[in-house]
XYZ file of C-alpha atoms in Angstrom:
770
model
C 3.579 3.063 -7.709
C 3.162 0.073 -9.970
C 3.820 -3.336 -8.533
C 3.711 -6.918 -9.670
C 2.861 -9.963 -7.624
C 5.177 -12.841 -8.409
C 4.376 -16.444 -7.602
C 7.284 -18.658 -8.657
C 5.210 -21.254 -10.499
C 6.017 -20.381 -14.060
C 8.025 -21.444 -17.030
C 11.088 -19.392 -17.820
C 10.236 -19.594 -21.512
C 7.146 -17.495 -20.836
C 9.056 -14.703 -19.188
C 10.387 -13.228 -22.372
C 13.764 -11.608 -22.685
C 15.520 -10.771 -19.447
C 18.694 -8.817 -18.941
C 21.629 -11.069 -18.195
C 24.982 -9.961 -16.946
C 28.032 -11.395 -18.615
C 31.554 -10.843 -17.352
C 32.803 -7.524 -18.614
C 36.376 -8.277 -17.650
C 38.137 -11.566 -18.302
C 40.819 -12.266 -15.723
C 44.268 -12.538 -17.251
C 46.371 -15.504 -16.247
C 50.114 -15.185 -16.587
C 51.521 -18.697 -16.395
C 53.937 -20.827 -18.428
C 51.002 -22.244 -20.354
C 50.738 -18.954 -22.256
C 54.364 -18.721 -23.405
C 54.947 -19.131 -27.099
C 57.341 -21.991 -28.007
C 60.173 -20.601 -30.196
C 60.585 -22.192 -33.608
C 63.398 -24.747 -34.089
C 66.713 -23.532 -35.550
C 66.723 -26.205 -38.267
C 63.872 -27.615 -40.319
C 62.450 -30.833 -38.896
C 60.479 -33.656 -40.412
C 56.722 -33.576 -39.749
C 56.920 -36.639 -37.485
C 59.776 -35.173 -35.445
C 58.010 -31.829 -35.144
C 54.804 -33.521 -33.959
C 56.723 -35.550 -31.372
C 58.528 -32.465 -30.068
C 55.253 -30.563 -29.883
C 53.677 -33.369 -27.843
C 56.706 -33.473 -25.516
C 56.485 -29.714 -25.060
C 52.836 -29.938 -24.095
C 53.623 -32.690 -21.612
C 56.455 -30.689 -20.020
C 54.191 -27.648 -19.664
C 51.511 -29.711 -17.957
C 54.003 -31.338 -15.586
C 55.704 -28.033 -14.775
C 52.396 -26.163 -14.288
C 52.401 -24.462 -10.890
C 49.790 -25.331 -8.247
C 46.590 -23.282 -8.130
C 47.517 -19.690 -7.424
C 45.635 -16.811 -5.974
C 44.510 -13.889 -8.076
C 44.994 -10.625 -6.196
C 43.248 -7.385 -7.028
C 44.532 -4.358 -5.173
C 41.890 -1.792 -4.318
C 42.588 1.811 -3.371
C 46.345 1.548 -3.955
C 45.772 1.247 -7.694
C 42.870 2.494 -9.786
C 40.523 -0.220 -11.012
C 40.006 -0.348 -14.743
C 36.915 1.414 -15.885
C 36.196 2.843 -12.439
C 36.224 6.397 -11.175
C 37.255 6.886 -7.627
C 37.078 3.209 -6.988
C 33.367 3.448 -7.130
C 33.005 1.368 -10.199
C 31.089 2.804 -13.114
C 28.064 1.271 -14.642
C 30.302 -1.394 -16.064
C 32.803 -3.652 -14.326
C 34.835 -2.465 -11.357
C 37.834 -4.741 -11.773
C 36.994 -6.424 -8.444
C 36.503 -10.194 -8.730
C 33.223 -11.217 -7.078
C 32.424 -14.912 -6.727
C 28.978 -15.750 -8.116
C 27.228 -18.465 -6.106
C 24.163 -20.365 -7.300
C 22.620 -23.657 -6.217
C 25.059 -25.429 -8.551
C 28.193 -24.390 -6.623
C 26.631 -23.566 -3.252
C 28.134 -26.509 -1.349
C 31.668 -25.823 -2.566
C 31.408 -22.079 -1.979
C 29.981 -22.547 1.526
C 32.800 -24.863 2.535
C 35.432 -22.316 1.500
C 33.471 -19.446 3.005
C 33.583 -21.105 6.437
C 37.334 -20.706 6.569
C 37.189 -17.143 5.184
C 34.679 -16.036 7.820
C 36.550 -17.778 10.618
C 39.718 -15.817 9.769
C 37.930 -12.507 9.123
C 38.155 -9.403 11.299
C 34.766 -8.294 10.006
C 32.253 -9.210 7.291
C 30.490 -6.818 4.917
C 26.883 -7.753 4.145
C 24.321 -6.408 1.681
C 20.981 -7.439 0.165
C 19.237 -6.727 -3.109
C 15.442 -6.925 -2.934
C 12.521 -7.030 -5.331
C 11.125 -3.802 -3.868
C 11.047 -1.456 -0.898
C 7.543 -0.035 -0.461
C 4.233 -1.614 -1.438
C 2.579 1.823 -1.733
C 3.879 5.430 -1.709
C 2.267 6.116 1.676
C 4.169 3.153 3.155
C 7.412 5.046 2.707
C 8.926 6.233 6.003
C 8.271 9.876 6.923
C 9.714 12.255 9.478
C 6.287 12.302 11.125
C 6.303 8.530 11.626
C 6.518 7.444 15.229
C 8.941 4.607 16.008
C 6.170 1.993 16.080
C 4.677 3.253 12.803
C 8.074 3.287 11.126
C 8.671 -0.296 12.213
C 5.259 -1.368 10.898
C 6.185 0.004 7.473
C 9.588 -1.709 7.517
C 7.965 -4.971 8.583
C 5.463 -4.704 5.730
C 8.329 -4.258 3.264
C 10.363 -7.165 4.637
C 7.368 -9.509 4.549
C 6.048 -8.597 1.093
C 9.239 -8.342 -0.980
C 11.819 -10.995 -1.800
C 15.550 -11.009 -1.206
C 17.120 -11.675 -4.617
C 20.815 -11.483 -3.735
C 22.884 -11.785 -0.571
C 26.319 -10.219 -0.593
C 28.904 -11.493 1.885
C 32.478 -10.208 1.939
C 34.873 -11.369 4.704
C 37.843 -9.046 5.373
C 40.982 -10.660 6.816
C 43.891 -8.592 8.130
C 47.258 -9.715 6.713
C 50.090 -8.316 8.889
C 52.734 -9.274 6.329
C 51.085 -7.078 3.697
C 49.724 -4.475 6.138
C 46.471 -4.809 4.235
C 43.033 -6.318 4.419
C 42.317 -9.221 2.084
C 38.693 -9.357 0.938
C 36.674 -12.239 -0.506
C 33.429 -10.895 -2.044
C 30.647 -13.434 -2.629
C 27.383 -12.838 -4.436
C 24.660 -15.391 -3.611
C 21.616 -15.549 -5.894
C 18.394 -16.272 -3.984
C 15.033 -17.518 -5.169
C 12.355 -19.086 -2.941
C 10.995 -22.368 -4.215
C 9.223 -25.364 -2.744
C 11.856 -27.860 -1.604
C 9.806 -30.065 0.724
C 6.622 -31.985 -0.134
C 5.137 -30.943 3.214
C 5.772 -27.253 2.518
C 2.384 -25.669 1.891
C 3.719 -22.123 1.425
C 2.869 -20.396 -1.834
C 6.097 -18.352 -1.767
C 4.410 -15.296 -3.235
C 6.210 -11.968 -3.208
C 5.772 -8.514 -4.664
C 7.919 -6.820 -7.272
C 8.107 -3.034 -7.247
C 8.492 -2.028 -10.883
C 10.774 0.906 -10.060
C 13.106 -1.433 -8.138
C 13.136 -4.032 -10.911
C 13.839 -1.327 -13.474
C 16.645 -0.013 -11.258
C 18.250 -3.458 -11.008
C 17.905 -4.007 -14.753
C 19.668 -0.692 -15.342
C 22.677 -2.084 -13.474
C 22.646 -5.360 -15.425
C 21.083 -7.550 -12.734
C 21.010 -11.163 -13.950
C 17.349 -12.091 -13.500
C 17.722 -15.318 -15.468
C 20.352 -16.682 -13.103
C 18.352 -15.521 -10.094
C 15.105 -17.215 -11.108
C 16.637 -20.329 -12.632
C 19.652 -20.993 -10.395
C 18.862 -18.983 -7.264
C 19.335 -20.779 -3.942
C 16.185 -21.461 -1.969
C 15.940 -21.503 1.809
C 14.033 -22.431 4.938
C 13.847 -20.065 7.882
C 14.562 -21.395 11.348
C 10.846 -21.330 12.080
C 10.078 -23.245 8.862
C 12.784 -25.797 9.636
C 11.404 -26.350 13.121
C 7.884 -26.736 11.743
C 9.038 -29.261 9.125
C 10.947 -31.304 11.695
C 7.939 -31.326 14.001
C 5.763 -32.654 11.170
C 8.277 -35.390 10.402
C 8.597 -36.335 14.071
C 4.812 -36.573 14.258
C 4.844 -38.908 11.270
C 7.648 -40.902 12.859
C 5.924 -41.370 16.198
C 2.291 -41.397 15.102
C 2.460 -43.387 11.900
C 4.454 -46.336 10.680
C 6.417 -46.387 7.463
C 5.666 -50.072 7.079
C 2.488 -52.092 6.957
C 2.914 -55.613 8.251
C 0.558 -58.505 7.804
C -0.639 -58.210 11.391
C -1.262 -54.438 11.288
C -4.798 -53.257 11.832
C -6.596 -51.278 9.169
C -9.651 -49.096 9.484
C -11.506 -51.556 7.246
C -11.113 -53.944 4.367
C -11.582 -52.917 0.785
C -14.748 -54.589 -0.505
C -14.100 -56.763 -3.541
C -17.026 -55.743 -5.731
C -15.612 -56.212 -9.210
C -14.474 -59.411 -10.827
C -11.134 -57.812 -11.699
C -10.401 -57.091 -8.014
C -11.322 -60.655 -7.036
C -9.120 -62.152 -9.754
C -6.247 -59.770 -8.921
C -6.251 -60.624 -5.201
C -6.399 -64.365 -5.883
C -3.542 -64.123 -8.367
C -1.431 -62.079 -5.908
C -2.169 -64.602 -3.144
C -0.914 -67.433 -5.324
C 2.173 -65.542 -6.484
C 3.170 -64.446 -2.954
C 2.691 -67.993 -1.633
C 4.779 -69.477 -4.441
C 7.532 -66.890 -3.883
C 7.545 -67.413 -0.119
C 7.676 -71.174 -0.497
C 10.704 -70.846 -2.755
C 12.402 -68.535 -0.221
C 11.690 -70.961 2.622
C 12.734 -74.038 0.658
C 15.994 -72.524 -0.548
C 18.037 -71.205 2.403
C 20.236 -68.167 1.878
C 23.870 -68.805 0.996
C 26.020 -65.792 1.821
C 22.844 -63.712 1.646
C 22.540 -64.385 -2.067
C 19.452 -65.509 -3.943
C 18.244 -64.919 -7.451
C 14.793 -66.259 -8.215
C 12.242 -64.932 -10.667
C 8.616 -65.941 -10.106
C 6.323 -65.504 -13.060
C 2.927 -63.899 -12.606
C 0.189 -62.811 -14.930
C 1.278 -59.147 -14.956
C 4.938 -59.840 -15.470
C 7.641 -60.995 -13.026
C 8.475 -60.530 -9.360
C 12.117 -59.490 -9.124
C 13.770 -60.749 -5.960
C 16.131 -58.261 -4.312
C 17.550 -57.829 -0.831
C 16.379 -55.145 1.580
C 18.304 -54.789 4.846
C 19.765 -58.274 4.424
C 16.339 -59.821 3.826
C 14.832 -61.198 0.601
C 12.232 -58.866 -0.874
C 10.107 -58.236 -3.959
C 10.073 -54.912 -5.817
C 6.500 -53.906 -6.628
C 6.666 -51.999 -9.898
C 3.894 -51.072 -12.274
C 0.975 -51.373 -9.846
C -1.702 -48.736 -9.414
C -2.452 -47.219 -6.018
C -5.661 -49.264 -5.829
C -3.792 -52.451 -6.619
C -1.204 -51.656 -3.950
C -3.984 -51.323 -1.384
C -5.325 -54.708 -2.454
C -1.837 -56.205 -2.125
C -1.547 -54.871 1.426
C -4.921 -56.417 2.221
C -3.800 -59.791 0.826
C -0.621 -59.702 2.916
C -2.450 -58.679 6.051
C -4.996 -61.511 5.835
C -2.869 -64.360 4.510
C 0.862 -63.846 5.154
C 2.170 -63.141 8.631
C 5.796 -63.364 7.510
C 5.551 -60.918 4.554
C 5.814 -57.186 5.260
C 4.802 -54.351 2.970
C 7.427 -51.557 3.045
C 7.380 -48.144 1.375
C 10.566 -46.060 1.230
C 11.410 -42.756 -0.439
C 14.465 -41.826 -2.434
C 16.277 -38.507 -2.606
C 14.103 -37.360 -5.491
C 10.922 -38.100 -3.469
C 10.139 -41.157 -5.600
C 8.650 -43.990 -3.594
C 9.722 -47.617 -3.739
C 7.272 -50.341 -2.650
C 8.550 -53.724 -1.547
C 7.332 -56.893 0.073
C 9.969 -58.152 2.535
C 10.249 -61.645 3.983
C 10.609 -61.636 7.790
C 10.273 -65.024 9.465
C 9.757 -64.027 13.131
C 7.780 -61.410 15.025
C 10.981 -60.138 16.622
C 12.673 -59.733 13.258
C 9.589 -58.018 11.847
C 9.583 -55.474 14.696
C 13.294 -54.862 14.177
C 12.695 -54.355 10.443
C 9.909 -51.848 11.058
C 12.058 -49.946 13.555
C 14.972 -49.760 11.097
C 12.719 -48.524 8.313
C 11.176 -45.845 10.501
C 14.578 -44.621 11.671
C 15.836 -44.525 8.102
C 12.756 -42.563 7.049
C 13.267 -40.048 9.842
C 16.956 -39.671 9.017
C 16.133 -39.227 5.331
C 13.542 -36.577 6.110
C 15.945 -34.711 8.377
C 18.569 -34.773 5.626
C 16.036 -33.351 3.177
C 15.202 -30.561 5.620
C 18.896 -29.816 6.076
C 19.345 -29.712 2.318
C 16.339 -27.382 1.961
C 17.886 -24.884 4.408
C 19.902 -23.602 1.449
C 21.166 -20.049 1.676
C 20.318 -19.899 5.386
C 23.474 -21.919 6.004
C 25.364 -18.697 5.245
C 23.322 -16.749 7.814
C 23.857 -19.492 10.400
C 27.584 -19.392 9.670
C 27.803 -15.641 10.270
C 25.764 -15.986 13.448
C 27.742 -18.908 14.882
C 31.100 -17.229 14.289
C 29.897 -14.101 16.185
C 31.776 -11.882 13.760
C 31.379 -8.119 13.446
C 28.819 -7.563 10.671
C 29.038 -4.371 8.622
C 26.136 -2.887 6.684
C 25.224 0.457 5.180
C 21.850 1.908 6.159
C 21.048 -1.698 6.902
C 17.969 -1.683 9.145
C 15.724 -2.875 6.310
C 18.383 -5.448 5.392
C 18.401 -6.974 8.868
C 14.586 -6.980 8.880
C 14.716 -8.948 5.614
C 17.284 -11.352 7.081
C 15.068 -11.957 10.108
C 11.879 -12.383 8.061
C 13.409 -14.746 5.490
C 15.888 -16.740 7.573
C 14.736 -16.575 11.204
C 10.946 -16.363 11.342
C 7.970 -13.979 11.439
C 8.956 -10.491 12.512
C 7.997 -9.558 16.099
C 5.169 -7.102 16.712
C 7.298 -4.305 18.209
C 10.566 -2.695 17.227
C 12.038 -3.280 20.681
C 11.262 -6.978 20.587
C 12.746 -7.194 17.094
C 15.945 -5.388 18.107
C 16.525 -7.579 21.154
C 15.764 -10.771 19.248
C 18.086 -9.891 16.384
C 20.818 -8.870 18.821
C 20.840 -12.405 20.260
C 21.548 -13.797 16.791
C 24.029 -11.141 15.656
C 25.589 -9.492 18.729
C 27.910 -7.155 16.802
C 26.637 -4.968 13.942
C 28.021 -1.658 12.690
C 26.179 0.686 10.316
C 28.554 2.727 8.157
C 25.856 5.347 7.576
C 25.769 5.964 11.325
C 29.580 5.928 11.535
C 29.727 8.705 8.930
C 28.154 11.004 11.541
C 30.285 10.224 14.589
C 33.631 11.706 13.497
C 34.113 15.434 12.986
C 36.706 15.020 10.234
C 34.420 12.685 8.298
C 31.505 15.074 8.761
C 33.568 17.874 7.255
C 34.590 15.591 4.411
C 30.990 14.545 3.770
C 29.590 18.048 4.144
C 26.891 18.769 1.565
C 27.415 15.301 0.082
C 25.097 12.322 -0.074
C 25.583 9.543 2.458
C 24.678 6.892 -0.093
C 26.930 3.850 -0.390
C 28.447 4.761 -3.755
C 28.998 8.392 -2.730
C 30.749 7.434 0.514
C 32.843 4.828 -1.303
C 33.969 7.279 -3.965
C 34.943 9.821 -1.304
C 36.559 7.611 1.323
C 38.050 4.952 -0.963
C 39.796 6.919 -3.752
C 41.535 5.288 -6.660
C 45.068 6.154 -5.591
C 47.033 7.147 -2.542
C 47.729 10.593 -3.960
C 44.077 11.492 -4.221
C 43.455 9.987 -0.794
C 46.133 12.121 0.787
C 44.624 15.196 -0.829
C 41.247 14.348 0.660
C 42.540 13.900 4.195
C 45.599 13.580 6.358
C 44.903 9.896 6.998
C 46.719 7.178 5.089
C 44.120 4.985 3.409
C 43.846 1.395 4.530
C 45.017 -0.924 1.775
C 42.590 -3.607 0.681
C 43.193 -6.475 -1.706
C 40.653 -8.819 -3.263
C 41.416 -12.503 -3.508
C 39.980 -15.018 -5.921
C 40.661 -18.691 -6.546
C 42.140 -19.126 -10.025
C 40.990 -22.748 -10.287
C 37.355 -21.655 -10.318
C 37.767 -18.374 -12.158
C 34.633 -19.077 -14.198
C 32.633 -18.397 -11.020
C 34.100 -14.913 -10.771
C 32.974 -11.837 -12.640
C 33.826 -8.195 -12.290
C 31.653 -6.649 -9.581
C 29.320 -3.746 -10.304
C 27.352 -1.289 -8.224
C 24.029 -2.524 -6.854
C 25.148 -6.112 -7.019
C 24.964 -7.441 -3.469
C 28.441 -8.979 -3.464
C 30.144 -5.824 -4.720
C 28.057 -3.585 -2.431
C 29.140 -5.748 0.523
C 32.726 -5.206 -0.582
C 32.221 -1.433 -0.823
C 30.600 -1.403 2.611
C 33.597 -3.155 4.132
C 36.030 -0.796 2.409
C 34.173 2.242 3.787
C 34.222 0.711 7.267
C 37.978 0.117 7.133
C 38.601 3.753 6.181
C 36.225 5.005 8.894
C 38.130 2.949 11.465
C 41.272 4.837 10.473
C 39.444 8.133 11.105
C 38.460 6.832 14.538
C 42.122 6.311 15.341
C 42.290 2.530 15.017
C 45.811 1.438 14.033
C 45.527 -1.755 12.043
C 49.329 -2.041 11.939
C 49.078 -2.953 15.615
C 46.138 -5.263 14.962
C 46.554 -9.005 15.379
C 44.376 -11.465 13.422
C 43.386 -12.895 16.809
C 42.110 -9.551 18.098
C 38.348 -8.986 18.310
C 37.639 -5.757 16.469
C 34.168 -5.535 18.014
C 35.734 -4.990 21.458
C 38.064 -2.196 20.334
C 37.580 0.731 22.721
C 37.489 3.318 19.925
C 34.829 1.401 18.009
C 32.796 -0.360 20.677
C 30.670 2.659 21.579
C 29.459 2.910 17.963
C 28.530 -0.762 17.504
C 24.881 -1.902 17.457
C 23.620 1.616 16.732
C 21.551 1.674 13.541
C 19.438 4.299 11.843
C 15.904 2.849 11.441
C 15.536 4.901 8.240
C 17.350 7.709 6.486
C 14.835 10.311 7.707
C 14.019 8.979 11.178
C 16.326 11.424 12.937
C 17.077 8.688 15.472
C 19.376 5.752 16.054
C 18.313 2.530 17.759
C 20.491 0.543 20.124
C 19.993 -3.116 19.220
C 21.299 -4.214 22.607
C 18.498 -2.386 24.458
C 15.861 -1.788 21.781
C 15.738 1.908 22.716
C 15.874 4.828 20.276
C 17.598 8.137 20.844
C 17.900 11.288 18.719
C 20.643 11.393 16.126
C 22.578 14.607 16.832
C 23.871 14.779 13.273
C 20.442 14.690 11.637
C 19.043 17.922 10.184
C 15.235 17.923 10.395
C 13.143 19.339 7.564
C 10.088 19.764 9.787
C 9.519 20.709 13.428
C 9.735 17.812 15.847
C 6.535 15.788 15.882
C 4.264 15.914 18.933
C 2.061 12.892 18.252
C -0.728 13.827 20.690
C -1.156 17.030 18.671
C -1.515 15.302 15.292
C -4.625 14.325 13.358
C -4.728 12.328 10.142
C -7.156 13.547 7.469
C -8.031 11.570 4.350
C -10.593 11.349 1.569
C -10.364 14.822 0.022
C -12.747 15.352 -2.890
C -9.997 16.985 -4.935
C -6.261 17.336 -4.525
C -5.619 19.849 -1.753
C -2.178 21.282 -1.142
C -0.737 21.337 2.400
C -0.744 25.141 2.404
C -4.455 25.219 1.595
C -5.171 22.789 4.446
C -3.161 24.881 6.870
C -4.798 28.145 5.771
C -8.375 26.906 6.113
C -7.737 25.425 9.579
C -5.914 28.555 10.760
C -8.912 30.684 9.720
C -10.927 28.722 12.271
C -8.434 28.151 15.074
C -6.307 31.238 14.606
C -2.997 31.923 12.914
C -0.195 29.821 14.319
C -2.604 27.137 15.544
C -1.171 24.666 13.026
C 2.578 24.087 13.084
C 2.945 21.602 10.220
C 0.911 19.931 7.499
C 2.605 16.861 6.006
C 1.211 15.318 2.841
C 0.999 11.497 3.006
C -0.165 11.263 -0.602
C -2.695 13.044 -2.808
C -5.577 11.760 -0.660
C -4.325 12.283 2.898
C -2.292 14.497 5.198
C -1.021 14.685 8.772
C -1.829 17.958 10.564
C 0.049 18.947 13.724
C -1.637 21.531 15.976
C 0.204 23.801 18.333
C -2.041 22.819 21.260
C -3.232 19.339 22.151
C -6.794 20.478 22.930
C -7.132 21.701 19.363
C -7.159 18.074 18.188
C -10.452 17.275 19.923
C -11.874 20.682 19.007
C -11.128 20.056 15.343
C -12.627 16.550 15.356
C -15.743 17.754 17.194
C -16.188 20.750 14.933
C -15.781 18.616 11.806
C -18.428 16.169 13.013
C -20.787 18.993 14.055
C -20.511 20.697 10.700
C -21.112 17.490 8.738
C -24.036 16.332 10.884
C -25.679 19.753 11.001
C -26.165 19.691 7.225
C -26.709 23.423 7.073
C -25.615 26.313 4.929
C -22.966 27.020 7.531
C -20.905 24.091 6.191
C -20.951 25.425 2.644
C -19.671 28.832 3.700
C -17.357 27.611 6.414
C -13.559 27.790 5.817
C -13.262 24.042 6.537
C -15.365 23.378 3.436
C -12.038 23.328 1.543
C -11.237 19.950 3.069
C -14.791 18.787 3.883
C -16.140 19.187 0.364
C -17.985 16.137 -0.870
C -18.750 14.725 2.543
C -16.191 11.896 2.226
C -13.422 13.461 4.317
C -12.441 11.499 7.409
C -10.274 12.522 10.336
C -8.899 10.719 13.381
C -6.118 10.814 15.919
C -2.585 9.555 15.347
C -3.265 6.094 16.774
C -5.714 5.494 13.936
C -2.886 6.278 11.499
C -0.856 3.573 13.249
C -3.720 1.071 12.991
C -4.087 1.766 9.271
C -0.364 1.196 8.733
C -0.469 -2.071 10.693
C -3.125 -3.605 8.453
C -2.269 -6.366 6.014
C -4.419 -4.625 3.403
C -2.426 -3.229 0.498
C -4.060 -0.312 -1.298
C -2.152 2.166 -3.442
C -3.921 5.254 -2.037
C -4.016 5.963 1.662
C -7.702 6.946 1.547
C -8.597 3.561 0.045
C -6.448 1.795 2.646
C -8.070 3.734 5.474
C -11.586 2.995 4.241
C -10.780 -0.718 3.944
C -9.346 -0.830 7.471
C -12.042 1.329 9.059
C -15.000 -0.231 7.226
C -16.180 -2.106 10.299
C -16.067 1.036 12.448
C -17.025 3.560 9.801
C -19.436 5.451 12.019
C -16.751 5.912 14.631
C -14.535 7.727 12.165
C -17.313 9.463 10.354
C -18.566 11.016 13.564
C -16.557 11.566 16.682
C -19.532 13.054 18.524
C -22.921 11.501 19.261
C -26.324 12.931 18.393
C -26.815 14.479 21.837
C -23.590 16.418 21.547
C -24.511 17.615 18.047
C -27.877 18.758 19.356
C -26.133 20.515 22.201
C -23.812 22.236 19.805
C -26.704 23.505 17.705
C -28.637 24.575 20.804
C -25.565 26.305 22.122
C -25.155 28.043 18.797
C -28.775 29.230 18.969
C -28.409 30.434 22.562
C -25.276 32.317 21.669
C -26.999 33.945 18.722
C -30.018 35.041 20.763
C -28.208 36.378 23.813
C -25.710 38.548 22.010
C -27.328 41.888 21.130
C -25.124 42.382 18.143
C -24.769 38.639 17.501
C -24.542 36.982 14.184
C -28.122 35.798 13.785
C -29.542 37.700 16.814
C -33.089 36.495 16.041
C -33.192 38.417 12.788
C -34.460 36.205 10.002
C -32.966 38.568 7.447
C -29.434 38.217 8.828
C -27.083 36.771 6.169
C -25.665 33.359 7.051
C -22.394 34.456 5.533
C -21.899 36.772 8.512
C -21.385 33.769 10.821
C -17.756 33.829 11.948
C -15.517 30.908 12.785
C -15.189 32.094 16.368
C -18.975 32.096 16.688
C -19.098 28.464 15.651
C -16.305 27.518 18.050
C -18.046 29.386 20.860
C -21.280 27.630 19.964
C -19.407 24.324 20.007
C -18.070 24.919 23.517
C -21.430 26.277 24.712
C -23.103 23.202 23.241
C -20.772 20.946 25.192
C -21.554 22.857 28.362
C -25.289 22.710 27.659
C -25.068 18.972 27.032
C -23.267 18.571 30.331
C -26.066 20.415 32.156
C -28.706 18.229 30.442
C -26.945 15.071 31.515
């Protein structure tokens, strides 16, 4: 798999052409402003005609109705250009609000009310990739902890590019759900000066190509995407600012202590300090000699470098220090400290992080302390506001969490891992800890992929069909009632999409694999699945909590960790259990019976691996061989003791360095002397590493480099010697044995069982020696 590493420190002009989505459907507005004015019955003079035209325009403006709501009915009427409501590659006819950093504040304010009124909220993410290497994909043979390690690697390495949020509100008057799909563009960027993060992320080329195929707007994402701070990053930033607030002062007064004075070595420094001393004294004398009248004073004091402009800072006269170098500012502070007890140097920061330096007149020690306290408090408040502003898209996550709404996703375990990694903090080390931690933030989550398996009627409907989002949407959310009634005996739940006409430029027609539209599809599927579960929305009140519904409650917080895990995890307990609806492709894994083998000299097929091992350990000794990639495989033995026997035999054959290895059946996988083998826990350790190699063999070698001998040999020299001695004893004691002391006996006559017997005899002999 090809992958790119993106660090968002680039110029957009250097990125070349990028695919940009433009609205494929322009919303039609039917209002009086579009009516054609009929021509007059009699010819009019040009002046009269112009006056009447102006009056007509005025009447139309005055009679224009208030902002109306655009409604798009889904399911009950086919969307233009769509098939089965699934939306083709083009527009779906569903208005999705596009949110960037330019309209984030306005969209968030409206979204608060939408979420508060919602019965449930559909959520979806679009990411820059899924797996950093082919072997990091999830397999049936992955244990729960290994599967979580792979998901954690994906969530930490790849970026979230879009967040789709779609609140669904039940309208009893219409007997329908009203949906509000939102599509938030996301792009991580440095928003705080104290943020030292590099914000690097990977791009999986297949994922980027997939998004481009569906007209993903990369330009808007990179240029206008909303940045964010996770809760952990926010806490860290606030701690840094509090440290600055308590440990440092934002002002430097004339009586403050410095580590040391700046030596005045050059004539220019001496002249500059003397000139500043004279100018500050002259300015102060003017301030003292001319009392304030209604806090107003306008005096300009000339100096060699220009003028001191007198301003007011917190009701006190002050001088703006503009045009001075950092060295000169240090000299100014030194002049004030040594010569002027009533002049205070103050540095403040604006919203754009630009600093403003001032010298403030403060006539008493008490007033000076009050001034310093006010400045420090203002600085702390300003920093906290900047942190709050930098939170960005996480405000949406906090909103969903605080409202405790039922969140709906489709095959969303990776999505929630991304949400935790980007907006909460570093992912926990275990899947149980992650599940319990996430459950505290979002107590009610439903996975539509899991719900597709809990109802018999839905299972029959989905039989032999993909459980992908678009497939389920096309099947459960048909384009018309007639086709829905043909598909099942249930009446489809009606869903309408609402958009604000006054900001129609923010809306475009949704398309598949856009997070906002996918969130909408997810919610539509959920509504139909609720009908199959026997939930009567006609009896549903907007005040009812859908998450506590008795027919639905037992299915909430159960998620599939991956499409091929064969399990579901209960987020409320962190425990996994088998998924009864999952059809396994391989026999159930027994992890104590599995070894991982990597580093084949040439590409070896799973069947060849199984055949060569079965020649040694007997037919049926190996139940499954699963290929990780072209360089590695997982081998499951029928018996647990065969694992140690295999590892010992492999080490004995490689250390013996005899002709037996060349002619041995295991030479198929041991050829070249670079093959390694270890137990399943080593496979877990390799997957947990932060190393990122494309081939598993390269990854394993990088991880195991420090303990190479341990994996190269699983037996020590004494045991190898015992094995060889045992092999010799076996050969000499058997009258018709393989070698039987005859130097002319062909080595090719050595059987696999002889070697295994010699291995066991060698172990016994070693035990007697010890």
